Coordinates of C-alpha atoms in Angstrom, one line a residue:
M213 CA -3.7 30.3 -10.2
L214 CA -5.9 27.7 -11.7
L215 CA -6.6 28.2 -15.1
P216 CA -9.0 26.1 -17.4
F217 CA -6.7 24.9 -20.1
G218 CA -8.2 22.6 -23.1
G219 CA -10.6 21.0 -20.8
C220 CA -8.3 19.9 -18.0
N221 CA -6.7 21.9 -15.0
I222 CA -3.7 23.4 -15.3
E223 CA -1.9 24.9 -12.4
T224 CA 1.0 27.3 -13.5
F225 CA 3.9 28.3 -11.4
V226 CA 6.3 31.0 -11.9
R227 CA 9.5 30.8 -9.9
G228 CA 11.5 33.9 -8.7
Q229 CA 10.9 38.0 -9.2
D230 CA 13.8 38.7 -11.4
P231 CA 12.4 40.8 -14.4
P232 CA 15.8 40.0 -16.5
V233 CA 15.7 36.3 -16.0
Q234 CA 13.0 34.4 -17.6
E235 CA 11.7 31.8 -15.2
P236 CA 10.4 28.0 -16.4
V237 CA 6.9 27.7 -16.4
Y238 CA 5.3 24.6 -15.3
V239 CA 1.7 23.1 -15.6
T240 CA 0.1 20.6 -14.1
E241 CA -2.8 18.7 -16.2
S242 CA -5.5 16.8 -14.2
F243 CA -7.6 13.7 -15.7
T244 CA -9.8 11.4 -14.3
Q245 CA -10.1 7.8 -15.5
V246 CA -13.6 6.7 -16.9
P247 CA -15.8 5.3 -14.6
L248 CA -17.6 3.9 -18.0
P249 CA -15.5 2.9 -20.8
K250 CA -17.5 2.5 -24.0
V251 CA -17.2 -0.9 -26.2
D252 CA -18.9 -1.4 -29.4
L253 CA -19.7 -4.7 -29.8
L254 CA -20.4 -5.9 -33.3
W255 CA -21.9 -9.9 -33.6
I256 CA -21.7 -11.5 -37.2
V257 CA -24.0 -14.6 -36.8
D258 CA -24.1 -17.2 -39.7
N259 CA -27.7 -17.9 -40.7
T260 CA -27.3 -20.8 -43.0
G261 CA -29.3 -23.8 -42.7
S262 CA -26.8 -25.7 -40.4
M263 CA -26.5 -23.0 -37.8
A264 CA -29.7 -23.7 -35.9
E265 CA -28.2 -25.6 -32.9
E266 CA -25.1 -23.3 -32.4
Q267 CA -27.5 -20.1 -32.4
S268 CA -29.8 -21.6 -29.4
A269 CA -26.8 -22.5 -27.6
L270 CA -25.2 -18.9 -28.2
A271 CA -28.3 -17.4 -27.3
D272 CA -28.6 -19.9 -24.1
A273 CA -24.8 -18.2 -23.0
F274 CA -25.6 -14.4 -23.6
P275 CA -26.7 -13.9 -19.8
G276 CA -23.4 -14.8 -18.4
F277 CA -21.9 -12.6 -21.5
V278 CA -23.9 -9.3 -20.9
D279 CA -23.4 -10.1 -16.8
T280 CA -19.8 -9.9 -17.4
L281 CA -20.3 -6.4 -19.6
E282 CA -22.4 -5.1 -16.8
D283 CA -19.9 -6.2 -13.8
A284 CA -17.3 -4.3 -15.7
E285 CA -19.8 -1.2 -16.0
L286 CA -19.0 -1.0 -19.9
G287 CA -21.3 1.6 -21.8
Y288 CA -21.7 -0.7 -24.1
H289 CA -23.4 -0.9 -28.1
L290 CA -24.5 -4.8 -29.0
G291 CA -25.4 -5.2 -32.6
V292 CA -25.8 -8.0 -35.1
V293 CA -25.4 -8.5 -38.5
T294 CA -25.5 -11.8 -40.4
T295 CA -23.2 -13.5 -42.7
D296 CA -25.6 -13.6 -45.7
V297 CA -24.7 -10.4 -48.1
E298 CA -26.6 -11.5 -51.0
T299 CA -29.8 -10.4 -50.1
D300 CA -31.7 -7.0 -48.6
G301 CA -30.6 -5.7 -45.7
A302 CA -27.1 -7.0 -46.2
G303 CA -24.9 -5.7 -43.3
V304 CA -27.8 -4.0 -41.5
L305 CA -28.3 -4.4 -37.7
Q306 CA -31.1 -7.2 -36.8
G307 CA -33.7 -7.0 -34.2
D308 CA -35.6 -4.4 -31.9
P309 CA -33.8 -2.5 -30.7
W310 CA -31.4 -3.2 -33.3
I311 CA -28.8 -1.3 -30.8
I312 CA -28.9 -2.8 -27.4
T313 CA -27.5 -0.7 -24.6
P314 CA -27.3 -1.0 -20.6
A315 CA -30.6 0.9 -20.8
A316 CA -32.7 -1.8 -22.3
T317 CA -35.4 -3.1 -20.0
D318 CA -33.6 -6.7 -20.6
P319 CA -30.5 -6.6 -22.4
A320 CA -29.5 -10.1 -22.3
C321 CA -32.8 -11.1 -23.4
A322 CA -33.0 -8.4 -26.3
F323 CA -29.6 -9.7 -27.2
A324 CA -30.5 -13.5 -27.2
S325 CA -33.3 -12.7 -29.4
A326 CA -31.5 -10.5 -31.9
V327 CA -29.1 -13.3 -32.4
S328 CA -31.8 -15.8 -33.1
V329 CA -31.4 -14.7 -36.9
G330 CA -32.7 -17.9 -38.2
T331 CA -31.8 -20.2 -41.0
G332 CA -32.8 -19.1 -44.2
G333 CA -29.6 -17.3 -45.4
L334 CA -28.2 -17.9 -48.6
G335 CA -25.1 -20.9 -48.4
T336 CA -22.5 -18.4 -49.0
E337 CA -21.2 -17.3 -45.8
A338 CA -19.4 -14.0 -46.1
G339 CA -19.0 -12.9 -42.4
L340 CA -16.0 -10.5 -43.7
A341 CA -17.7 -8.6 -46.3
A342 CA -20.7 -8.5 -43.9
L343 CA -18.4 -6.7 -41.4
I344 CA -17.5 -4.1 -44.0
L345 CA -20.7 -3.6 -45.1
A346 CA -21.8 -2.9 -41.5
L347 CA -19.1 -0.5 -40.6
E348 CA -18.6 1.3 -43.7
E349 CA -21.1 4.0 -45.5
P350 CA -23.9 3.9 -46.7
N351 CA -25.0 1.7 -43.5
R352 CA -22.3 3.6 -41.0
S353 CA -24.3 6.8 -40.8
G354 CA -27.5 5.1 -42.7
A355 CA -29.3 2.1 -41.3
N356 CA -26.7 1.5 -38.6
R357 CA -26.6 5.1 -37.6
G358 CA -25.7 5.7 -33.9
F359 CA -24.0 2.4 -33.5
R360 CA -20.4 3.4 -34.0
R361 CA -19.3 5.9 -31.5
P362 CA -16.0 7.8 -31.8
D363 CA -14.6 7.4 -28.3
A364 CA -15.6 3.7 -28.1
A365 CA -13.6 0.8 -28.9
L366 CA -15.0 -2.2 -31.2
H367 CA -15.1 -5.8 -30.9
V368 CA -15.9 -8.1 -33.8
V369 CA -17.1 -11.1 -33.0
V370 CA -17.7 -14.2 -35.8
V371 CA -19.9 -16.9 -35.1
S372 CA -20.0 -19.5 -38.1
D373 CA -19.7 -23.3 -38.8
D374 CA -17.9 -22.7 -42.3
D375 CA -15.0 -20.3 -43.4
D376 CA -15.3 -17.2 -45.2
D377 CA -16.2 -16.5 -48.6
S378 CA -16.6 -13.3 -49.0
W379 CA -14.5 -12.8 -52.3
D380 CA -17.3 -12.5 -54.9
A381 CA -18.8 -9.5 -52.5
L382 CA -15.6 -7.7 -52.3
G383 CA -13.6 -8.3 -55.2
A384 CA -10.5 -8.3 -52.9
D385 CA -8.7 -10.3 -50.7
P386 CA -11.4 -10.0 -47.5
V387 CA -8.7 -10.8 -44.9
L388 CA -6.6 -7.7 -46.0
E389 CA -9.9 -5.7 -46.5
A390 CA -11.3 -6.6 -42.7
I391 CA -7.8 -5.9 -41.2
A392 CA -7.3 -2.7 -42.9
L393 CA -10.8 -1.7 -41.7
L394 CA -9.8 -2.4 -38.2
D395 CA -6.7 -1.0 -38.1
D396 CA -8.7 2.4 -39.6
E397 CA -10.9 2.0 -36.6
A398 CA -8.0 1.8 -34.3
R399 CA -6.0 4.8 -35.9
R400 CA -9.8 6.9 -35.8
T401 CA -10.5 6.6 -32.2
R402 CA -6.8 5.9 -30.8
L403 CA -8.3 2.5 -29.1
P404 CA -8.5 -1.0 -29.6
A405 CA -10.4 -2.7 -32.6
V406 CA -10.4 -6.3 -32.1
F407 CA -11.7 -9.4 -34.0
S408 CA -12.7 -12.5 -32.1
A409 CA -14.4 -15.6 -34.0
V410 CA -16.0 -18.6 -32.6
V411 CA -15.3 -21.2 -35.8
G412 CA -14.2 -24.5 -36.6
D413 CA -10.6 -25.3 -35.7
P414 CA -8.0 -23.6 -38.3
G415 CA -7.0 -26.6 -40.4
T416 CA -9.2 -29.2 -39.4
G417 CA -12.6 -28.4 -38.6
C418 CA -14.1 -30.0 -35.9
R419 CA -16.8 -32.3 -34.6
G420 CA -19.1 -31.9 -31.2
A421 CA -22.3 -31.9 -29.7
L422 CA -23.7 -28.9 -32.0
G423 CA -22.8 -30.7 -35.3
D424 CA -19.6 -30.3 -37.5
A425 CA -17.3 -27.2 -38.7
G426 CA -15.5 -26.8 -41.3
P427 CA -11.9 -24.8 -40.8
G428 CA -12.2 -20.9 -39.9
D429 CA -8.7 -20.5 -41.5
A430 CA -9.5 -16.7 -42.9
Y431 CA -11.3 -15.7 -39.8
A432 CA -8.1 -17.1 -37.8
R433 CA -6.1 -14.9 -39.7
V434 CA -8.1 -12.0 -38.9
V435 CA -8.3 -12.7 -35.2
E436 CA -4.5 -13.3 -35.3
A437 CA -4.0 -9.8 -36.4
T438 CA -5.8 -8.4 -34.2
D439 CA -4.8 -10.1 -30.7
G440 CA -8.7 -11.5 -30.7
V441 CA -10.2 -14.8 -29.1
L442 CA -10.4 -17.7 -31.4
A443 CA -12.6 -20.4 -30.1
S444 CA -14.2 -23.7 -31.2
I445 CA -17.9 -23.5 -31.8
C446 CA -17.9 -27.0 -31.3
S447 CA -17.0 -26.3 -27.6
A448 CA -19.6 -28.0 -25.1
D449 CA -19.7 -24.7 -23.2
L450 CA -20.1 -21.7 -25.1
S451 CA -21.1 -19.9 -22.2
A452 CA -17.4 -20.1 -20.7
V453 CA -16.1 -19.0 -24.5
A454 CA -18.9 -15.6 -24.1
E455 CA -17.9 -15.0 -20.9
Q456 CA -14.0 -14.9 -22.0
L457 CA -15.0 -12.7 -25.1
A458 CA -16.9 -10.1 -22.9
A459 CA -13.6 -10.3 -20.5
L460 CA -11.6 -9.1 -23.8
S461 CA -14.2 -6.3 -24.2
V462 CA -13.4 -4.0 -21.8
H463 CA -10.7 -1.4 -22.5
Y464 CA -9.9 1.5 -19.9
P465 CA -8.4 4.2 -21.9
A466 CA -4.4 4.3 -21.2
R467 CA -3.7 7.5 -23.8
F468 CA -4.5 10.9 -21.9
A469 CA -3.5 13.5 -24.3
L470 CA -2.4 16.7 -23.1
S471 CA -2.7 20.2 -24.1
A472 CA 0.9 21.3 -24.8
E473 CA 3.9 19.6 -25.9
P474 CA 6.7 19.5 -22.5
W475 CA 9.7 21.3 -23.1
T476 CA 11.7 18.4 -21.8
D477 CA 11.3 14.7 -21.0
A478 CA 11.5 15.8 -17.2
V479 CA 7.7 15.0 -17.1
R480 CA 6.1 13.9 -13.6
V481 CA 3.4 11.6 -13.9
S482 CA 1.5 10.3 -10.5
V483 CA -2.0 8.3 -10.4
D484 CA -3.9 8.6 -6.9
G485 CA -1.5 10.9 -5.5
D486 CA 1.4 8.4 -6.0
R487 CA 4.5 9.1 -8.3
L488 CA 5.0 6.9 -11.0
D489 CA 8.7 6.9 -12.5
D490 CA 8.0 4.3 -15.0
G491 CA 5.1 2.1 -16.3
W492 CA 4.2 5.1 -19.3
T493 CA 5.5 6.9 -22.0
L494 CA 5.7 10.3 -23.5
E495 CA 4.8 10.6 -26.9
R496 CA 5.6 14.0 -28.9
D497 CA 3.2 14.4 -31.8
P498 CA 0.5 14.2 -30.7
P499 CA 1.7 14.8 -27.1
A500 CA 0.1 12.4 -24.7
V501 CA 1.4 10.3 -21.7
V502 CA 0.7 6.8 -22.4
F503 CA 0.7 3.8 -19.7
D504 CA 1.6 0.5 -19.7
A505 CA -1.5 -0.9 -18.2
P506 CA -4.5 1.7 -18.0
P507 CA -5.4 3.1 -14.7
A508 CA -8.5 2.0 -12.7
A509 CA -11.7 3.4 -13.0
R510 CA -11.8 6.4 -11.4
A511 CA -8.2 7.1 -10.8
G512 CA -6.8 10.4 -10.5
I513 CA -3.8 11.1 -13.2
E514 CA -2.1 14.2 -12.9
V515 CA 1.0 15.1 -15.3
R516 CA 3.3 17.8 -14.7
Y517 CA 5.9 19.3 -17.0
Q518 CA 7.6 22.5 -18.2
L519 CA 6.5 24.8 -21.2
E520 CA 9.0 25.9 -23.6
P521 CA 10.3 29.3 -22.6
E522 CA 9.1 32.1 -24.9
P523 CA 11.6 33.7 -27.2

């Protein structure tokens, strides 16, 4: 008998007919891997006077970035803020539309326009403060409403030729504040929240065709804490960097919540009809099966387990 249970199909089996004996009850929950994983991509772009060449190179690299997102069939939100947090609109998404999605007429063109934020920003680059202002209240449900989704991974990318200077804006260690916010996002959604940086080389800075850049030490610490990408803004080819960032944004769900807690560890998992004896773990509180590597798009997943007998 097939019963609806928690949005999944659950098949209940009762073995035997002897009334005095309580037979074990098994359920099978069925899932389908999402065909269109979601990611919210927040770009923080330095808009100080030294960034004209870098912004132009970044805009030129975006067609490849968007192509990579669309090839992966991602349901993406793209948004851009600046490192200037001392003027009106700090942490507010730029551009029109201010949330770029696959439904845009030309997402690559809209994105390239949005990152061309100009060079009129104040000389203090505060990328980590901009991150916090963009994703916390009042902007989260105010000016930036709709950007951050509860069922989407998060990827934040800062592009700057100088290190972060957010102490005055935040009144606290900006690195620790940024890491705490990203950890909260990951816990809230149970999906990755990653920080990447296209900045000057840590410790030394760098010199390239686009100009000089100071060391991006603070940004590098947040990258390391969240397993992001650290790339040099002095790179001769920002297109390759942009495509690497896009590839990191592809996050298929690996965790599938169960509607009840298995009574024993004797859980059977199959993907597209093939039984898997390893490559996954069982979580108890709350109950879920978590794969070491996410199943492919549209894969069929079944989890069979025994319910605790009624007293």
